[in-house]
Short mmCIF file of C-alpha atoms and ligand atoms in Angstrom, two decimals:
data_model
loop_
_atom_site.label_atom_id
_atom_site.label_comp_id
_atom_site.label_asym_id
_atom_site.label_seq_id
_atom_site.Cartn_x
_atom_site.Cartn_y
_atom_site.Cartn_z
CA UNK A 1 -6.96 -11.68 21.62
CA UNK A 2 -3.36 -10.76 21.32
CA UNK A 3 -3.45 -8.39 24.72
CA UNK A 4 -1.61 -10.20 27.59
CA UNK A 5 -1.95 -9.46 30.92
CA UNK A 6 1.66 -8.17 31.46
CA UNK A 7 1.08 -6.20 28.40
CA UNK A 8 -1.90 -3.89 29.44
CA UNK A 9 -0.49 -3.37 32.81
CA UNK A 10 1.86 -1.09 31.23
CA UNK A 11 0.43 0.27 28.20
CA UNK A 12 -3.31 1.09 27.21
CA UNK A 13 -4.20 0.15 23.94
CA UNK A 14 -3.25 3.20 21.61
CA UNK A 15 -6.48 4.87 19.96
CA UNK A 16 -6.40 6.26 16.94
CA UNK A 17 -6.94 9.58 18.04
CA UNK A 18 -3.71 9.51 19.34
CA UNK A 19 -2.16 8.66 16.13
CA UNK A 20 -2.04 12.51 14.56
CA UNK A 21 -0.88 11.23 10.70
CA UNK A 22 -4.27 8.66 10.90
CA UNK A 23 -6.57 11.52 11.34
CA UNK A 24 -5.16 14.47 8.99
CA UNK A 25 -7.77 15.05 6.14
CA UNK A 26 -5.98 13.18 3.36
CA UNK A 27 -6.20 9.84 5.22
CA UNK A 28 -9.24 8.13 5.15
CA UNK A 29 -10.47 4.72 7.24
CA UNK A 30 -13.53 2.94 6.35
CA UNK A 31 -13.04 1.00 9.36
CA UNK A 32 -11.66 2.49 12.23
CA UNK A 33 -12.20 -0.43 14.87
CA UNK A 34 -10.54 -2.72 12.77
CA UNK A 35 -7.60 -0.20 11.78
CA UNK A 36 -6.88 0.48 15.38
CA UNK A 37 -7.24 -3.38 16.55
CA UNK A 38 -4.66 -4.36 13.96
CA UNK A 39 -2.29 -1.90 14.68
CA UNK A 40 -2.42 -2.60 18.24
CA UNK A 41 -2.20 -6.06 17.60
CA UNK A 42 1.46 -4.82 15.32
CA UNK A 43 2.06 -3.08 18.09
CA UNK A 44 2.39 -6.15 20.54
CA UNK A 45 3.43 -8.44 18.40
CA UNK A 46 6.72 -6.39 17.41
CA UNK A 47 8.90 -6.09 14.28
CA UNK A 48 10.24 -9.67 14.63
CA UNK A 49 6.55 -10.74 13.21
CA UNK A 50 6.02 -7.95 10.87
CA UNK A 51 6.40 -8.71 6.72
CA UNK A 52 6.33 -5.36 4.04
CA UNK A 53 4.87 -6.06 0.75
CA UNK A 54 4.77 -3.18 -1.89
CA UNK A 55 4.14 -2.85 -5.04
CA UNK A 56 6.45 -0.66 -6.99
CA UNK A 57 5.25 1.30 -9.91
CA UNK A 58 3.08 4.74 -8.37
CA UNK A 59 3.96 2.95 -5.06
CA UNK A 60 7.55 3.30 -4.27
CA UNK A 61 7.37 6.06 -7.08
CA UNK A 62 5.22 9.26 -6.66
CA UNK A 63 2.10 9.60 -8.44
CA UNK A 64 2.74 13.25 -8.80
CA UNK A 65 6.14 15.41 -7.96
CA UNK A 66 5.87 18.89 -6.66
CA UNK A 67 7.59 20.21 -9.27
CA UNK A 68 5.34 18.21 -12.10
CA UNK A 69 8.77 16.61 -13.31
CA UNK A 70 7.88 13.37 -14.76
CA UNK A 71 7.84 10.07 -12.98
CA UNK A 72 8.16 7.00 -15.36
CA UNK A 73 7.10 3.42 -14.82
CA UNK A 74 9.65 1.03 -14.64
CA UNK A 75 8.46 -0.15 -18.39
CA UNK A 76 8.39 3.60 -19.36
CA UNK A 77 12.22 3.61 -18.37
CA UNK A 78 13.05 0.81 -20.53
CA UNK A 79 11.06 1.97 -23.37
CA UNK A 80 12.98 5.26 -23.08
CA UNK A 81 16.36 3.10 -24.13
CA UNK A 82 17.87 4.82 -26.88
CA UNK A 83 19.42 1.62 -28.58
CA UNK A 84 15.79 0.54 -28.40
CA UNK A 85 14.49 -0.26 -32.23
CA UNK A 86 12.05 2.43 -33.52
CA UNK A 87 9.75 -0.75 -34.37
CA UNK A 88 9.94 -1.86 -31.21
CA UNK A 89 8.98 1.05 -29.41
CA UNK A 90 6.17 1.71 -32.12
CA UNK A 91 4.42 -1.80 -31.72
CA UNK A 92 5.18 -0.96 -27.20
CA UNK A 93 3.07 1.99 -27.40
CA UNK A 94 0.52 0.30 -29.84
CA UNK A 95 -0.18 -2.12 -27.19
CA UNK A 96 0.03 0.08 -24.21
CA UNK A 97 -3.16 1.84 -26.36
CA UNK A 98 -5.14 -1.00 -26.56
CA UNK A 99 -4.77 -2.86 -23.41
CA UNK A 100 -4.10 0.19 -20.60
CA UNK A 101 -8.18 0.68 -20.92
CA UNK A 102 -8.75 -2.46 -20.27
CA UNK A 103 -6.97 -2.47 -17.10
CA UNK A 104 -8.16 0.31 -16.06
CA UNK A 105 -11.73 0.15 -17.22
CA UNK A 106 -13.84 -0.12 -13.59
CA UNK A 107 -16.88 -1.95 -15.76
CA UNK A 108 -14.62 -4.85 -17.13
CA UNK A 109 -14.72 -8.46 -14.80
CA UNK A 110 -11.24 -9.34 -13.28
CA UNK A 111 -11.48 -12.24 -15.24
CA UNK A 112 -11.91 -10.65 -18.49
CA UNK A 113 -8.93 -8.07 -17.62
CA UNK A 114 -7.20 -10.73 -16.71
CA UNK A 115 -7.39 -12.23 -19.79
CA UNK A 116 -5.99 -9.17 -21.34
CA UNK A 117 -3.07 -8.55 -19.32
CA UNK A 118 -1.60 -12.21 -19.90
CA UNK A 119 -2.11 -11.48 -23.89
CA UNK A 120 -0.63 -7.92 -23.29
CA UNK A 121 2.56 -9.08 -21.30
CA UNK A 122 3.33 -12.32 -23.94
CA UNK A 123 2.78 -10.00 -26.67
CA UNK A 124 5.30 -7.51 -24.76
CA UNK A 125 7.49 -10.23 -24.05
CA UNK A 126 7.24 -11.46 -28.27
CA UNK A 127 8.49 -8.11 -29.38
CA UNK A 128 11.30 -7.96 -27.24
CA UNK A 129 13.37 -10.32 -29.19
CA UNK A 130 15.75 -10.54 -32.09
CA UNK A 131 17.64 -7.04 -31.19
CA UNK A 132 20.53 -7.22 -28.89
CA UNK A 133 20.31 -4.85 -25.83
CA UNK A 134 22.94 -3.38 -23.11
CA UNK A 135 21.85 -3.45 -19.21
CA UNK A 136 24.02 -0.74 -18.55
CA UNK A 137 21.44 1.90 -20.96
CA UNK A 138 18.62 0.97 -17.96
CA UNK A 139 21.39 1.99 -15.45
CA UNK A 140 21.26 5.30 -16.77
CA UNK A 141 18.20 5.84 -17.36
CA UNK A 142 17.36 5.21 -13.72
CA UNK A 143 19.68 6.96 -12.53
CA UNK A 144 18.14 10.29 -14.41
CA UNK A 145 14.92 9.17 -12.02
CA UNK A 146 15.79 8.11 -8.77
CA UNK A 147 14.18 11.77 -7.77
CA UNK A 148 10.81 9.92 -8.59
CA UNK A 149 11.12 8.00 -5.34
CA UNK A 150 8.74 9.13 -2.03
CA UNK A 151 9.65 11.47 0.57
CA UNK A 152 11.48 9.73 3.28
CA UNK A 153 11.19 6.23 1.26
CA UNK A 154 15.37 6.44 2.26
CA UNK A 155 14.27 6.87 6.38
CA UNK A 156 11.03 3.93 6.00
CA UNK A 157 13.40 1.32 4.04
CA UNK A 158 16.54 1.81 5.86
CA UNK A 159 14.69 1.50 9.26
CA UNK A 160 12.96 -1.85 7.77
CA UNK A 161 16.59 -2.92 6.89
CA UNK A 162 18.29 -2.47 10.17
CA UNK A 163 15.60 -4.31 11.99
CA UNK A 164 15.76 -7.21 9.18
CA UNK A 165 12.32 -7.06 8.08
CA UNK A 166 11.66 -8.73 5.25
CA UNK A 167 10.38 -6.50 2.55
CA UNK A 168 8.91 -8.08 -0.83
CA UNK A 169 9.00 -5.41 -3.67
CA UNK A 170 5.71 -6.88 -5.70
CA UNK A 171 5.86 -5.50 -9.00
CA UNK A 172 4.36 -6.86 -12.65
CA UNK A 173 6.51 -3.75 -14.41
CA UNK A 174 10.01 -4.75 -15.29
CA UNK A 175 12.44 -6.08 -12.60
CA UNK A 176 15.69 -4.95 -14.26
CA UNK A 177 13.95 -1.47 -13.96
CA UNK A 178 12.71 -1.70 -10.65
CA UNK A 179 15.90 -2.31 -8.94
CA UNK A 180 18.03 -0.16 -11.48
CA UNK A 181 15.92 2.50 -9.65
CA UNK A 182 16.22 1.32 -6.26
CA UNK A 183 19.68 1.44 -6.54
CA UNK A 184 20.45 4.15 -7.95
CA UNK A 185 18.01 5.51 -5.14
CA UNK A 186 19.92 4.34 -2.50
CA UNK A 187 17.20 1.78 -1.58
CA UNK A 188 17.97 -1.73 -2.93
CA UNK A 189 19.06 -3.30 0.81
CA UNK A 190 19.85 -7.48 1.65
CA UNK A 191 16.30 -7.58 3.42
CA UNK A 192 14.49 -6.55 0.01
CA UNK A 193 13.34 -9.25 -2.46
CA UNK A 194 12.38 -7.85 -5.70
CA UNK A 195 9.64 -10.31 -7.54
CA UNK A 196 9.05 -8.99 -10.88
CA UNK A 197 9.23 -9.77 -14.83
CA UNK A 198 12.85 -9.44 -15.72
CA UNK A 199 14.60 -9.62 -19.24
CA UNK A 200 15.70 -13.01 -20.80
CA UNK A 201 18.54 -13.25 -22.86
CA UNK A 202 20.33 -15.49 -25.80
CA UNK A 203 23.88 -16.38 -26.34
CA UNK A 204 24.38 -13.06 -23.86
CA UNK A 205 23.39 -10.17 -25.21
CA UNK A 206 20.04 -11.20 -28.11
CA UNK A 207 17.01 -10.29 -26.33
CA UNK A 208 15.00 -13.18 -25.78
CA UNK A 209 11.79 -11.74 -24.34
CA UNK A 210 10.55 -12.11 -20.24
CA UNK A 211 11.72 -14.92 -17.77
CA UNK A 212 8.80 -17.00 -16.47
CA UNK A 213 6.61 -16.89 -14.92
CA UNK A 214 4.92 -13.92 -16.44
CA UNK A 215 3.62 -11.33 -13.58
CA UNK A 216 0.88 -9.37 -14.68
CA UNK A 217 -2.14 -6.88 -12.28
CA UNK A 218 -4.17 -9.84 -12.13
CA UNK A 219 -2.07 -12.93 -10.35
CA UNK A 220 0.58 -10.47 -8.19
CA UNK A 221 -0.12 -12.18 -5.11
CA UNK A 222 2.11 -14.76 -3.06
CA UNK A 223 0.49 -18.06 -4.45
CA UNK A 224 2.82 -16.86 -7.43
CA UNK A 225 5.45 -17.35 -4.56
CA UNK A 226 4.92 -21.22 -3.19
CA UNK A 227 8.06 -23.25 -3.11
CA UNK A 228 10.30 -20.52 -3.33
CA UNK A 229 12.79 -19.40 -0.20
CA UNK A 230 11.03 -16.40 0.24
CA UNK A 231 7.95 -17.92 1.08
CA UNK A 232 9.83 -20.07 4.06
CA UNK A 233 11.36 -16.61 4.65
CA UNK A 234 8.40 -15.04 5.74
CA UNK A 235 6.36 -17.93 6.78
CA UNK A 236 5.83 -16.96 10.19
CA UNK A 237 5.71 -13.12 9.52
CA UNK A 238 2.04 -13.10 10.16
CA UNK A 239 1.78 -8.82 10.57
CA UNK A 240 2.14 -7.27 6.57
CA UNK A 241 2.09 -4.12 5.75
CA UNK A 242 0.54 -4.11 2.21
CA UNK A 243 1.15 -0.70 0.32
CA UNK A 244 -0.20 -0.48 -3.53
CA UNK A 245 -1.59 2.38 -5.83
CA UNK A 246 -4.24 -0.21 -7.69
CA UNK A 247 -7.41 -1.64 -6.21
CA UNK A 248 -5.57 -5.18 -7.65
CA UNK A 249 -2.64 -4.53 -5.22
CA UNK A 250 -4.75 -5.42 -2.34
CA UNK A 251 -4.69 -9.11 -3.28
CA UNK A 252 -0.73 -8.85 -2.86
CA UNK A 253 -0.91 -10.75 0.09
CA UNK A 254 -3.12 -13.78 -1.37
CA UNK A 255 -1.77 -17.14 -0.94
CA UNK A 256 0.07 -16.53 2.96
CA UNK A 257 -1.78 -18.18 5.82
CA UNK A 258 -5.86 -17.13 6.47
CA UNK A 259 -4.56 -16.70 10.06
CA UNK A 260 -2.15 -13.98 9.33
CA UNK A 261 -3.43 -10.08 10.09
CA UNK A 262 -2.97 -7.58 7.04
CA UNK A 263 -3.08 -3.86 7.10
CA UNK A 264 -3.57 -2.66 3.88
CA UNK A 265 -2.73 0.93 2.90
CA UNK A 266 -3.65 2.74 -0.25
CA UNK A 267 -2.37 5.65 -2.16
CA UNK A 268 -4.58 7.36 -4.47
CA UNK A 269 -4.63 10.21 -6.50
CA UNK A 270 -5.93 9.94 -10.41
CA UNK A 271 -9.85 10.32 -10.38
CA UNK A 272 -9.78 10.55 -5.98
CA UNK A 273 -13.57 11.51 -5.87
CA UNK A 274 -14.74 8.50 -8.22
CA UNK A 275 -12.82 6.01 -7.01
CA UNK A 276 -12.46 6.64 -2.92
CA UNK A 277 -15.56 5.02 -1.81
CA UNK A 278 -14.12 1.60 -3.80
CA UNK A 279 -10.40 1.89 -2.34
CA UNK A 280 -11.96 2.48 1.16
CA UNK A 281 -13.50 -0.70 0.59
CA UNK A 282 -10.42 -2.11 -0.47
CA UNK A 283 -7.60 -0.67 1.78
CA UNK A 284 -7.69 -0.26 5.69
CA UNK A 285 -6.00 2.93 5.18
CA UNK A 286 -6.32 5.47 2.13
CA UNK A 287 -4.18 8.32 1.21
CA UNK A 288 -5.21 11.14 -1.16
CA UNK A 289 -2.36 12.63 -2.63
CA UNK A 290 0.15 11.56 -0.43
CA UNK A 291 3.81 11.51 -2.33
CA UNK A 292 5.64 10.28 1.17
CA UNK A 293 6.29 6.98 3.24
CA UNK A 294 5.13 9.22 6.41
CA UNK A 295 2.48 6.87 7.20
CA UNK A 296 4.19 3.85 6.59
CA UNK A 297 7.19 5.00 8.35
CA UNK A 298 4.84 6.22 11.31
CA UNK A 299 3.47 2.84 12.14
CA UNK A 300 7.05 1.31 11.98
CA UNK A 301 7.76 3.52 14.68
CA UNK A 302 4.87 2.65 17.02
CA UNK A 303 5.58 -0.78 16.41
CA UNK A 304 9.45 -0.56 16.95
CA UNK A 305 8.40 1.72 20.30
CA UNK A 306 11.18 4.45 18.72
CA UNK A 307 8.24 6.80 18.51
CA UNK A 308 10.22 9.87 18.98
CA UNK A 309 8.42 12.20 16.21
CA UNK A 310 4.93 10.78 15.67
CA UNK A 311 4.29 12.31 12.29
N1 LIG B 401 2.46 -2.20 -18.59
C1 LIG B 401 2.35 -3.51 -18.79
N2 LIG B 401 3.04 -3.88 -19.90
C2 LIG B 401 3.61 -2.76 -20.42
C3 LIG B 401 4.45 -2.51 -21.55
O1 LIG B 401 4.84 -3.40 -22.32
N3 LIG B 401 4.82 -1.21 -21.72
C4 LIG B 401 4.42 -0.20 -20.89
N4 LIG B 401 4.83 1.04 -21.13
N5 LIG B 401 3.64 -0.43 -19.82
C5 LIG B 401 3.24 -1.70 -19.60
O2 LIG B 401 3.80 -1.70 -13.46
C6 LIG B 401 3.00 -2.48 -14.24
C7 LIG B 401 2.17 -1.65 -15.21
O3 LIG B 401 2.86 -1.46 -16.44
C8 LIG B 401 1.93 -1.38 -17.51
C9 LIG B 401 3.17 -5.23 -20.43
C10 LIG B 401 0.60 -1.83 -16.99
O4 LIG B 401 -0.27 -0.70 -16.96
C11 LIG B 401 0.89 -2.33 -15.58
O5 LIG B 401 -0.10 -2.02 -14.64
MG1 LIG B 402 1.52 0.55 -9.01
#
């Protein structure tokens, strides 16, 4: 138990009844007990042992804008490059036909999809070579979508920032994307670590494909991160907030020590009805439709006791 004496003399335990945001009609626990433990046990621990891994793609983007302008994925940016050859955009969305049902498909093993995704993202990687390409055309591009971005991601990551919390941006999209759009979002801060696929280059500017190793759905998680200075970084950060929009997100967090507590919160939108009893399995906390940080940025508050507006 993580309650101290000193501690409970001057605060109860919070309840999740007293936590408005946890008990609007969007949000959904499976487990209330254990939500409410865990946060508690956030709560007395303080920021100095919390972690934030996200994933980026529908995660740090909205899966839907209130104006229905469109939201790209960080691979949808790139492939919107107009220097991009016609071939190569042709043979992109060839592949993005064949193996997007895969991933998606609830009735195919992990195994099998995983499969799948590694021949998707090498045979991704193969076409992106023998064309030279600019950085600077994914700068723009970005910059056209940085409205994509959640409500108050800007409050939730600059709060994370100034109390030097590490935050790992997760993402098996494209890394030069990813932070073009954080950026140009006004997000991309010194206590942000963005893990993703990024492009590889020849004699400077040839397109030579991705850098290894390849991250695809199926092996995002921090064994990918062992023997790297982020994983000494956040070591002994044994409180994560995990945030994804996939049922494979919630593995994110694989690989850091069995003793470390995880609260895992889910956004979901496409196909809510069919899939919510599976991601309230999966995630401590689920939101329907939710395009902000507000929950996020909610428990950051209770944990960093500057609960001045609880919702
Ligand atoms: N995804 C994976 N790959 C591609 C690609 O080459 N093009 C496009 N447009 N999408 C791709 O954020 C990661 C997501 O991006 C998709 C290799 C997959 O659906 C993956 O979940
Ligand atoms: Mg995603």
């Amino acid at each position: 138990s993580t309650t101290s004496p000193n501690n409970s003399m001057h605060t109860k335990p919070l309840q999740l009844e007293d936590i408005p945001i946890l008990n609007s009609e969007n949000c959904k626990i499976k487990n209330r007990q254990h939500v409410e433990k865990i946060i508690n046990e956030f709560i007395f621990g303080g920021h100095t042992r919390l972690q934030v891994v996200s994933d980026f793609d529908y995660t740090i983007t909205k899966q839907r804008t209130s104006n229905g302008a469109p939201v790209p994925s960080s691979f949808g940016i790139f492939e919107e490059c107009k220097s991009l050859p016609s071939n190569f955009v042709k043979a992109a969305r060839e592949l993005h036909d064949i193996y997007r049902p895969i991933e998606v498909d609830p009735h195919i093993s992990n195994d099998e999809k995983a499969k799948a995704m590694i021949e998707w993202w090498t045979k991704s990687g193969e076409n992106l070579m023998g064309f030279t390409f600019d950085l600077k055309e994914i700068d723009e591009i970005a910059k056209k979508y940085a409205y994509s971005v959640r409500d108050n991601t800007d409050e939730l990551f600059r709060k994370l920032n100034e109390l030097n919390i590490p935050v790992l941006v997760f993402s098996a999209g494209l890394g030069n994307c990813v932070n073009a759009m954080l950026r140009h979002a006004g997000l991309l801060y010194p206590n942000m670590n963005v893990i993703s696929n990024f492009l590889q280059f020849k004699d400077d500017t040839m397109l030579n494909g991705f850098q290894k190793p390849i991250i695809h759905t199926f092996n995002k998680n921090e064994k990918l991160l062992k023997g790297t200075e982020y994983y000494d970084l956040v070591h002994t950060r044994d409180h994560i907030i995990l945030m994804g929009d996939s049922l494979a997100d919630s593995g994110m967090a694989d690989g850091v020590p069995s003793s470390s507590h995880i609260l895992k919160i889910g956004f979901l939108f496409h196909h809510a009805e069919e899939y919510i009893e599976q991601y309230m399995s999966t995630f401590d906390i689920v939101l329907i439709d939710d395009q902000t940080m507000n929950v996020p940025l909610a428990l950051l508050k209770l944990i960093t006791g500057n609960n001045t507006s609880r919702d």
